[in-house]
mmCIF file of C-alpha atoms in Angstrom:
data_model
loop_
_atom_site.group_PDB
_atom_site.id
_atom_site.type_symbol
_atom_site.label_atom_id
_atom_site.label_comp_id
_atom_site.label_asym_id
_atom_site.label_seq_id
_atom_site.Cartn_x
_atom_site.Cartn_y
_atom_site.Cartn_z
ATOM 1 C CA UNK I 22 0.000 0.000 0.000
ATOM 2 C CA UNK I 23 1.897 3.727 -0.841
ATOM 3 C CA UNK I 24 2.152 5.092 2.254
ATOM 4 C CA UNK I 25 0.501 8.863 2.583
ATOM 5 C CA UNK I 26 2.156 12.022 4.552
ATOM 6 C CA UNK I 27 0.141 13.907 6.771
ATOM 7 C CA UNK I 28 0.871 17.298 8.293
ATOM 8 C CA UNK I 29 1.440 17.416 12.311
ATOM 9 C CA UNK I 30 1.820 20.047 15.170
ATOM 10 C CA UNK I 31 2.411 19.614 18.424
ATOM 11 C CA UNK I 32 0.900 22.533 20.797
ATOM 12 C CA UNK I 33 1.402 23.262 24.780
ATOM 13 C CA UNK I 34 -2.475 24.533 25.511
ATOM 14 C CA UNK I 35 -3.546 27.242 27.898
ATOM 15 C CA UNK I 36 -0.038 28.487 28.612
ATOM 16 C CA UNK I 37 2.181 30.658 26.874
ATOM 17 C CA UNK I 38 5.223 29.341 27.630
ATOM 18 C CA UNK I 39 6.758 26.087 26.053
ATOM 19 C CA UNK I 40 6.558 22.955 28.021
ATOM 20 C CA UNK I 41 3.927 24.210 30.131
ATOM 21 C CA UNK I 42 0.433 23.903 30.131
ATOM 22 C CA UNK I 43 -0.873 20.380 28.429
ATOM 23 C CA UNK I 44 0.241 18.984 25.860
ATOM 24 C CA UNK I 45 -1.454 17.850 22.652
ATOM 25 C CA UNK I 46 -0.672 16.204 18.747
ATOM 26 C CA UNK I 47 -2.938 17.524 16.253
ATOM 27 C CA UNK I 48 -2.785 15.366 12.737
ATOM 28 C CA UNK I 49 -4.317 17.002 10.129
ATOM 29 C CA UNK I 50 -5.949 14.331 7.483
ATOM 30 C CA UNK I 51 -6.683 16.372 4.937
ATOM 31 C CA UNK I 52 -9.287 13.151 3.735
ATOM 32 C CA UNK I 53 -10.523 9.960 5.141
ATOM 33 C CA UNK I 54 -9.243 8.067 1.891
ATOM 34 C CA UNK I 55 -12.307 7.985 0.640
ATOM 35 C CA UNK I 56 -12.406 8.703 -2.586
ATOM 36 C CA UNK I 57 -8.660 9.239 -3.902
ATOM 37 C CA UNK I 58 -8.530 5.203 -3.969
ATOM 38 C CA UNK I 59 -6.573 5.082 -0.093
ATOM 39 C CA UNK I 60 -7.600 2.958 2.464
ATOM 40 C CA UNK I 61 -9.987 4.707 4.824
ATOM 41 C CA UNK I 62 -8.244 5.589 8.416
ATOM 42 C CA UNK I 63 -9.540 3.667 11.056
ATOM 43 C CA UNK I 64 -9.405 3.465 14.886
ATOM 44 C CA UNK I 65 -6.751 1.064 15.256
ATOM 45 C CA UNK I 66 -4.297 3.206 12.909
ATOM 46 C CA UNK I 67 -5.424 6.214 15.025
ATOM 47 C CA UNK I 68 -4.447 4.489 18.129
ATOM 48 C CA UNK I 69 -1.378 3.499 17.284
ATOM 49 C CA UNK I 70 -0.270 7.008 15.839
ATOM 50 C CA UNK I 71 -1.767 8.443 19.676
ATOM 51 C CA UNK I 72 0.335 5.682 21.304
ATOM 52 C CA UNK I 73 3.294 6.969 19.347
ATOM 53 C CA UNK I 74 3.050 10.509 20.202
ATOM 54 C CA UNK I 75 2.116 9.814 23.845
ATOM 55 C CA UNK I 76 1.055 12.863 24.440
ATOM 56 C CA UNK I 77 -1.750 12.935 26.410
ATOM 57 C CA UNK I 78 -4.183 13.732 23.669
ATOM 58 C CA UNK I 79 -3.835 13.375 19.818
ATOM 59 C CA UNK I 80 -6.574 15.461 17.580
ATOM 60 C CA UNK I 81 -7.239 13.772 14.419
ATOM 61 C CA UNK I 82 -9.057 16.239 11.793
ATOM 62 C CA UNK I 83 -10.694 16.369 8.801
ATOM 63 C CA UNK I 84 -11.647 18.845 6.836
ATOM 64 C CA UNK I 85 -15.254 18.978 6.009
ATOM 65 C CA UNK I 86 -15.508 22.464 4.255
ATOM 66 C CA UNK I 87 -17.472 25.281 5.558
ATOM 67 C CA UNK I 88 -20.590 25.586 7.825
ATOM 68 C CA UNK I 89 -23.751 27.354 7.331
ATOM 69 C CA UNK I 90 -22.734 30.385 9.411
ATOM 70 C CA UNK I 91 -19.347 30.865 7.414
ATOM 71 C CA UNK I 92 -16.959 29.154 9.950
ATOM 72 C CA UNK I 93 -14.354 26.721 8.754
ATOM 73 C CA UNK I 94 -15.649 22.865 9.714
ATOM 74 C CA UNK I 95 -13.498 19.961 10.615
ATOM 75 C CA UNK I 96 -14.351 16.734 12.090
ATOM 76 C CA UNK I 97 -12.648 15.468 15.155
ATOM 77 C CA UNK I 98 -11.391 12.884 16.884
ATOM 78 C CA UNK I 99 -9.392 12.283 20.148
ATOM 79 C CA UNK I 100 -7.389 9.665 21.626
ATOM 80 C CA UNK I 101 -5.080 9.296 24.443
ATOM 81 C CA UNK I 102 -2.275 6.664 24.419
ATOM 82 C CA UNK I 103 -4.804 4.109 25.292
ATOM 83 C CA UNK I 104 -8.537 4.723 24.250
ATOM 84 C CA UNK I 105 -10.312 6.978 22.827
ATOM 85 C CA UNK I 106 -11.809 10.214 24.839
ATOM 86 C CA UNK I 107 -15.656 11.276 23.831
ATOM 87 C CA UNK I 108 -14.510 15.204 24.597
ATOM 88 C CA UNK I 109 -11.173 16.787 24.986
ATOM 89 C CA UNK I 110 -10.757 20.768 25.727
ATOM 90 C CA UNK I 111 -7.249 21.129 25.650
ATOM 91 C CA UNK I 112 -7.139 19.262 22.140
ATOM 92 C CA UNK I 113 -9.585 21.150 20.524
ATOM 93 C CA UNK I 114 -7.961 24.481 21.912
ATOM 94 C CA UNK I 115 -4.509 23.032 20.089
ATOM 95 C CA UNK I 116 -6.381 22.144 17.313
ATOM 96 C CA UNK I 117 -7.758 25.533 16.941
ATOM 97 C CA UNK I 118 -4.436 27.507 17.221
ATOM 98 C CA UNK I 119 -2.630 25.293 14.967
ATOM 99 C CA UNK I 120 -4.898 25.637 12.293
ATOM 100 C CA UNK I 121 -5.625 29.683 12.573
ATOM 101 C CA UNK I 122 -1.793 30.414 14.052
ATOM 102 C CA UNK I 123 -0.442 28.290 10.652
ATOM 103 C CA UNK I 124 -2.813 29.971 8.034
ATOM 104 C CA UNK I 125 -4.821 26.672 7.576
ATOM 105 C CA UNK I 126 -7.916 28.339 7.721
ATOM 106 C CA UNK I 127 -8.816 31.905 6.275
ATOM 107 C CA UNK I 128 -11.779 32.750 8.990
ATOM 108 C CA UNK I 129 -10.947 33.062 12.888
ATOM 109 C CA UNK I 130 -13.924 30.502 13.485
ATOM 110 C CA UNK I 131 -14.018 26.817 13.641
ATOM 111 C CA UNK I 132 -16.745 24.213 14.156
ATOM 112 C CA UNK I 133 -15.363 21.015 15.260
ATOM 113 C CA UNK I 134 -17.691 17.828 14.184
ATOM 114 C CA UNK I 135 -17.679 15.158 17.036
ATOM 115 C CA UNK I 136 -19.163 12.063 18.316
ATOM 116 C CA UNK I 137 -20.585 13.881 21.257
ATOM 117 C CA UNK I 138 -21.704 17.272 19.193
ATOM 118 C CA UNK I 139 -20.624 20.476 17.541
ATOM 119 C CA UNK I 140 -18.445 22.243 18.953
ATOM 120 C CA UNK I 141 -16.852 25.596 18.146
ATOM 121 C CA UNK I 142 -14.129 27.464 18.920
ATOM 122 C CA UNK I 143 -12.542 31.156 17.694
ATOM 123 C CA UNK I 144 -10.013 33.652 17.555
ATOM 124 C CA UNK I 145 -10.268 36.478 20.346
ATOM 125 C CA UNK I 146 -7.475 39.172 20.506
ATOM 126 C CA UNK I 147 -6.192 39.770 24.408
ATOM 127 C CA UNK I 148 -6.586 43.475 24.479
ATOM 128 C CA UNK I 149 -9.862 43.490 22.883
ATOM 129 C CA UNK I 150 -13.290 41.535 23.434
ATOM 130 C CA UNK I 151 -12.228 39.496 26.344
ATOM 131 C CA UNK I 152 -13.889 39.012 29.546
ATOM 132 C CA UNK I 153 -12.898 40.823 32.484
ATOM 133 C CA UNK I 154 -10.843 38.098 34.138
ATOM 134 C CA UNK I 155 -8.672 38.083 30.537
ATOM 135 C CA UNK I 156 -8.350 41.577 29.969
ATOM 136 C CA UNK I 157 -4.996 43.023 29.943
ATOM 137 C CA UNK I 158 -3.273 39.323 30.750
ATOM 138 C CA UNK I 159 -1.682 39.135 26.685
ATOM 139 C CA UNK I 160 -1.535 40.768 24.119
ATOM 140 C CA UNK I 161 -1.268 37.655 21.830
ATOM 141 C CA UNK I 162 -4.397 35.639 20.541
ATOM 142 C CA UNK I 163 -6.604 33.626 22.950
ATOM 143 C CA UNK I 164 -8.596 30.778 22.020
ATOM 144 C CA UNK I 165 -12.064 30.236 23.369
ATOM 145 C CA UNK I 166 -13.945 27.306 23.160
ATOM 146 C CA UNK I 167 -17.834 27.107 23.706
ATOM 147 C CA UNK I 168 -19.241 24.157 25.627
ATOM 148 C CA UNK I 169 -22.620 22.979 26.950
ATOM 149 C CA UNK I 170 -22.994 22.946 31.123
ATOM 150 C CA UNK I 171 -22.453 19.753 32.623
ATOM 151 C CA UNK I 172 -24.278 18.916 35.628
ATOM 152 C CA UNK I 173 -23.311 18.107 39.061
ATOM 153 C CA UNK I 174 -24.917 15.608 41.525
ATOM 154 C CA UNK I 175 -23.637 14.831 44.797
ATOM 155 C CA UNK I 176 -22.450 11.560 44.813
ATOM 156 C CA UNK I 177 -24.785 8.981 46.557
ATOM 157 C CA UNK I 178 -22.456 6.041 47.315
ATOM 158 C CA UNK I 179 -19.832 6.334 50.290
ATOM 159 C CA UNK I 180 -18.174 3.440 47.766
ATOM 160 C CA UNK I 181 -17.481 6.256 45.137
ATOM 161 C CA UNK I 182 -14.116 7.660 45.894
ATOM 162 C CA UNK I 183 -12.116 5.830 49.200
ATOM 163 C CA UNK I 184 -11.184 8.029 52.178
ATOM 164 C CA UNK I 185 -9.067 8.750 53.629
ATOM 165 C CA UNK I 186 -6.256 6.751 51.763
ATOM 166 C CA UNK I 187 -6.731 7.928 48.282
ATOM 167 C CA UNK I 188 -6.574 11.725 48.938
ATOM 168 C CA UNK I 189 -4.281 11.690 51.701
ATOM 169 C CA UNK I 190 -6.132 12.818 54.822
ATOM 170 C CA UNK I 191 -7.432 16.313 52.929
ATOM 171 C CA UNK I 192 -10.680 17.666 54.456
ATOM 172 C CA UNK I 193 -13.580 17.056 52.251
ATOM 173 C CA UNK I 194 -15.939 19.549 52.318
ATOM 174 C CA UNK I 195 -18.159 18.304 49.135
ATOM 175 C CA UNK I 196 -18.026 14.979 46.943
ATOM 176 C CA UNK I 197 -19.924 15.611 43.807
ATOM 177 C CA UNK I 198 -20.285 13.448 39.998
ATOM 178 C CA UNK I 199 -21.012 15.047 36.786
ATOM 179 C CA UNK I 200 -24.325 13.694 35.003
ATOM 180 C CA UNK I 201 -23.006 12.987 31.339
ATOM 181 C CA UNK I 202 -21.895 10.338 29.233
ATOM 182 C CA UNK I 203 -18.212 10.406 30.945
ATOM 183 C CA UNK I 204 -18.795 10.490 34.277
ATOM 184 C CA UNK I 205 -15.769 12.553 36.538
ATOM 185 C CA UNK I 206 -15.707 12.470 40.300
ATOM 186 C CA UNK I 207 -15.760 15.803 42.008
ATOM 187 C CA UNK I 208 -13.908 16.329 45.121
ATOM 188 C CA UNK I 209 -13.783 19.681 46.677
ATOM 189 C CA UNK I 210 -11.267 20.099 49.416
ATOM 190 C CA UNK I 211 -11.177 22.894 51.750
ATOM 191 C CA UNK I 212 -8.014 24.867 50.433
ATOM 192 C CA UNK I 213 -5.049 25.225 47.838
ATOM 193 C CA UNK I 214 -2.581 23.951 49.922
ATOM 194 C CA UNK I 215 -4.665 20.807 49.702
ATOM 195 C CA UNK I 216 -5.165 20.778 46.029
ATOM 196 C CA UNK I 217 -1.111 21.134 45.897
ATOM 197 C CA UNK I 218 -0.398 18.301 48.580
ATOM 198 C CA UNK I 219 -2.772 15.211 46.983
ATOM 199 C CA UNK I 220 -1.193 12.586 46.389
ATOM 200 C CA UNK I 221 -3.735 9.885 45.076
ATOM 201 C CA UNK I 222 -3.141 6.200 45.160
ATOM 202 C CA UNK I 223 -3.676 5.509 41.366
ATOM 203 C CA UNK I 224 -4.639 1.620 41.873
ATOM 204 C CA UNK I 225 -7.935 3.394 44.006
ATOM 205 C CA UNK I 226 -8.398 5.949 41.890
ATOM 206 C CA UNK I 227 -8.918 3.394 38.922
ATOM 207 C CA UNK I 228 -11.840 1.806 40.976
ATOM 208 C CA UNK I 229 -13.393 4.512 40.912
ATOM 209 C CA UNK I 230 -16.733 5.057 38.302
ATOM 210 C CA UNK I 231 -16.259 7.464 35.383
ATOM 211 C CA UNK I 232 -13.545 8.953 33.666
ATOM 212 C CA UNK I 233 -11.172 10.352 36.513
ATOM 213 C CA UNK I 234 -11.171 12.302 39.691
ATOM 214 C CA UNK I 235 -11.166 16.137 39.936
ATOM 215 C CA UNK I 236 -9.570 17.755 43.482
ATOM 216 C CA UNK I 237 -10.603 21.466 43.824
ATOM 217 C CA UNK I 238 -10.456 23.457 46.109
ATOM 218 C CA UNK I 239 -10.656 27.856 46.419
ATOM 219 C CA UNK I 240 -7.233 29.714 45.267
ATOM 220 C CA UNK I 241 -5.003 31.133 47.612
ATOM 221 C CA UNK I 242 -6.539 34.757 48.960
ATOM 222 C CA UNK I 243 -4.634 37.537 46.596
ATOM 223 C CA UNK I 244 -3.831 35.788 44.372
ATOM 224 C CA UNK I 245 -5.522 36.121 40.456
ATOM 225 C CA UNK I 246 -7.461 33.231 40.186
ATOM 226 C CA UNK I 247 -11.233 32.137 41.715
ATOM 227 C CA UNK I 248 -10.065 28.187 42.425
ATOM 228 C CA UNK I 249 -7.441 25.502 41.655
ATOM 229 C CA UNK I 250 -8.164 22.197 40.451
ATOM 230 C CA UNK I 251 -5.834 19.018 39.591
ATOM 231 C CA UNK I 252 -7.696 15.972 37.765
ATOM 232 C CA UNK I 253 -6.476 12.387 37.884
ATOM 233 C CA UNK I 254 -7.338 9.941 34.963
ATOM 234 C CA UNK I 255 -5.321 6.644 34.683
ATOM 235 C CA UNK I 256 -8.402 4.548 33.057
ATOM 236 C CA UNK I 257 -7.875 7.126 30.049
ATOM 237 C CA UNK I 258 -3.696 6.142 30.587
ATOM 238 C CA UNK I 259 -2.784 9.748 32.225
ATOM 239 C CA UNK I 260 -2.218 9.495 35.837
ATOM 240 C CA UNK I 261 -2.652 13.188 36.004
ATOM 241 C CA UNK I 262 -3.689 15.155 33.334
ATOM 242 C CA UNK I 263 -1.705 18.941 33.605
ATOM 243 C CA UNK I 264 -4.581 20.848 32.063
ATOM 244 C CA UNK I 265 -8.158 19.099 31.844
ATOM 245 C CA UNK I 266 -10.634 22.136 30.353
ATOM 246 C CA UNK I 267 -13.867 19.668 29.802
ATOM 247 C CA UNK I 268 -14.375 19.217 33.972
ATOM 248 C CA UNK I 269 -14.481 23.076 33.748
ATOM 249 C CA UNK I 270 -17.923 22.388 32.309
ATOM 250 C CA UNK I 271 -18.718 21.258 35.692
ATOM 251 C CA UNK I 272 -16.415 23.588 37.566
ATOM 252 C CA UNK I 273 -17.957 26.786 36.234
ATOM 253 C CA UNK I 274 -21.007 26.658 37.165
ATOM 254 C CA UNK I 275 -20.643 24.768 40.358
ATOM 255 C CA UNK I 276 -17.875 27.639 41.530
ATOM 256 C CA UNK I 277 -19.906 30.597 39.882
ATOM 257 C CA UNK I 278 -22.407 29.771 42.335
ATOM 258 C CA UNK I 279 -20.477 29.428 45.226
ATOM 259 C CA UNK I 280 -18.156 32.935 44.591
ATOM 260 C CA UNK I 281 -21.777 34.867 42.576
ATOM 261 C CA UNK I 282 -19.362 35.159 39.673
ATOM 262 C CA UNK I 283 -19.894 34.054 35.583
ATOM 263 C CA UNK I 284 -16.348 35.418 34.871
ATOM 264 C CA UNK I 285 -13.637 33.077 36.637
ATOM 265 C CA UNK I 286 -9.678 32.445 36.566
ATOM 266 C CA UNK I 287 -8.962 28.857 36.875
ATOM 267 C CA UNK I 288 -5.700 27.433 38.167
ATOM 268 C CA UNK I 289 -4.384 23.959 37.476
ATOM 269 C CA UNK I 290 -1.884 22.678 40.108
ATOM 270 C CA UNK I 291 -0.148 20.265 37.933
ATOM 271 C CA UNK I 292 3.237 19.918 38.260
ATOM 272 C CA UNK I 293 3.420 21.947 34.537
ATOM 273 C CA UNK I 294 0.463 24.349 35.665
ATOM 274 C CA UNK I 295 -2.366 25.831 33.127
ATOM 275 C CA UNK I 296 -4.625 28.277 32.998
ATOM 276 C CA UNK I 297 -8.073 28.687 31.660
ATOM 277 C CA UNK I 298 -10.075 32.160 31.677
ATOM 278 C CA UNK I 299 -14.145 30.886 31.989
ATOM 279 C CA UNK I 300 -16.937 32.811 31.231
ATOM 280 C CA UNK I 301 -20.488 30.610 32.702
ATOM 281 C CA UNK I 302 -23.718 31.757 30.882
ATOM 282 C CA UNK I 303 -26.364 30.534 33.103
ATOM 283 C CA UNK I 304 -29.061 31.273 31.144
ATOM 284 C CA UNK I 305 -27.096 29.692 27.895
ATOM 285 C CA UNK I 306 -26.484 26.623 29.841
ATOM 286 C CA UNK I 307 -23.089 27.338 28.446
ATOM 287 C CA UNK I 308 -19.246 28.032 29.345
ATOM 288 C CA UNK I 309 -16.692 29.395 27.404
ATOM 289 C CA UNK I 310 -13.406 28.506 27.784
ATOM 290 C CA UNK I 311 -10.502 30.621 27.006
ATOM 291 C CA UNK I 312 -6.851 29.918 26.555
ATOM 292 C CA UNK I 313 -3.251 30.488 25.016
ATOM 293 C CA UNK I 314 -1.454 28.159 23.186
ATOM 294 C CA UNK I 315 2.292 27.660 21.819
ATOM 295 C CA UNK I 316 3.073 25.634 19.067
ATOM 296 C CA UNK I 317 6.470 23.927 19.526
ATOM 297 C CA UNK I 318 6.769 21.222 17.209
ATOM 298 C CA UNK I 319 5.476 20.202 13.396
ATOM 299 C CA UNK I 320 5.975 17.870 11.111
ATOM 300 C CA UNK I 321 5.023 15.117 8.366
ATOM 301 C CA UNK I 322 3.323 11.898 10.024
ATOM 302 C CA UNK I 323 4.554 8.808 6.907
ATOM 303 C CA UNK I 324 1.769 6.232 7.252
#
């Protein structure tokens, strides 16, 4: 079979600093194969290419032309090293910046075609049009992402998430799950200095239902941000993810009620750090998610 190129980037998402932030792969495919007389790509070849980068998310896009309201449209897929994930924030924000930073697309809008939905994402300038928590933090391009609310619901089952072992005798003021199709536990502790000091025992938190295991907790008093968060996924093959921006779904809303605030800083306490500027619509039953992004790495992909 002749083998095919296909163009890569590699992009640290919401930082603006190399080597911080999360990392994700984005593969362009500029066709399935269909078509042009190549074999179609398929899960297994998409695995393997995710297992290869090893970064903890790998975007795999195709183009679909434009949608009805003008933006550019690209289907998506994600996968970590392991399976594949049914949403991914920080992917679709490197997605995003790869394809406006690199001149891929024309228009400084994208829908993103997935199994879960549409989803879009666009181009907004630091100094101008960003909400108050953003303004003034960078004068390069953010990229902000608009997804649907996802529910919270305390958790009903002492079973859910072991105490004390698994987050290492931190005080647990609320233990909550979000109501969707991936499942994350919720565990708000009752400071930062918690949030910093977990240190979860991976073979529990892999009993646990759902995707992974968000510790949150309010940020320290003068500092920028509203609250800090880490989230721990080893079913999806990251022990900790550095920068997880779909739990923000849940964390918006859930801490816009508790601080009477719709624009938020977010913190994440991984050991590479992130952060995500969050504007929660109540009435939209939306958030939108804002970030930076640095592209540090591109390529040709032979397959």
């Amino acid at each position: 079979m002749p083998k095919r190129a296909f163009r890569y980037a590699v992009v640290d998402a919401f930082t603006d600093e190399p080597f911080k932030g999360n990392s994700a792969a984005v593969c362009l495919v500029e066709d399935d194969g269909a078509g042009d007389g190549g074999e179609p790509l398929d899960e297994r070849w998409m695995q393997a290419v995710a297992a290869e980068f090893n970064t903890p998310i790998t975007a795999f896009l195709v183009r679909s032309g434009s949608s009805s309201g003008g933006a550019a449209q690209f289907r998506i897929r994600w996968f970590t090293p392991v399976r594949e994930s049914e949403l991914c924030g920080h992917g679709t924000l490197a997605a995003a910046h790869y394809l406006i930073a690199s001149g891929l697309v024309e228009c400084d809008a994208i829908e993103f075609v997935a199994k879960s939905g549409r989803l879009t994402a666009k181009k907004v300038n630091g100094s101008k049009d960003a909400s108050p928590s953003a303004q003034d933090v960078c004068s390069k391009f953010m990229i902000e992402l608009d997804f649907p609310v996802i529910p919270v619901a305390k958790c009903s089952s002492p079973e859910t998430l072991p105490i004390p072992e698994t987050l290492n005798g931190a005080l647990i003021i609320n233990k909550l799950q979000t109501v969707s199709a991936f499942s994350d536990v919720i565990v708000e502790v009752s400071s930062c200095d918690e949030v910093d000091n977990v240190c979860p025992s991976i073979a529990e938190l892999v009993q646990c239902p759902g995707r992974g295991v968000a510790v949150t907790g309010p940020a320290r008093e003068g500092s920028s941000y509203d609250f800090a968060t880490r989230f721990f996924s080893p079913k999806y093959g990251i022990n900790e993810d550095p920068v997880c921006a779909s739990v923000h779904c849940s964390l918006a809303p859930y801490w816009g009620k508790k601080l009477g605030k719709q624009n938020m800083t977010a913190f994440m306490a991984s050991p590479r750090t992130g952060t995500l500027y969050l504007q929660w619509d109540e009435e939209a039953h939306r958030v939108r998610i804002r970030g930076e992004a640095v592209t540090i790495m591109v390529g040709s992909l032979i397959a």
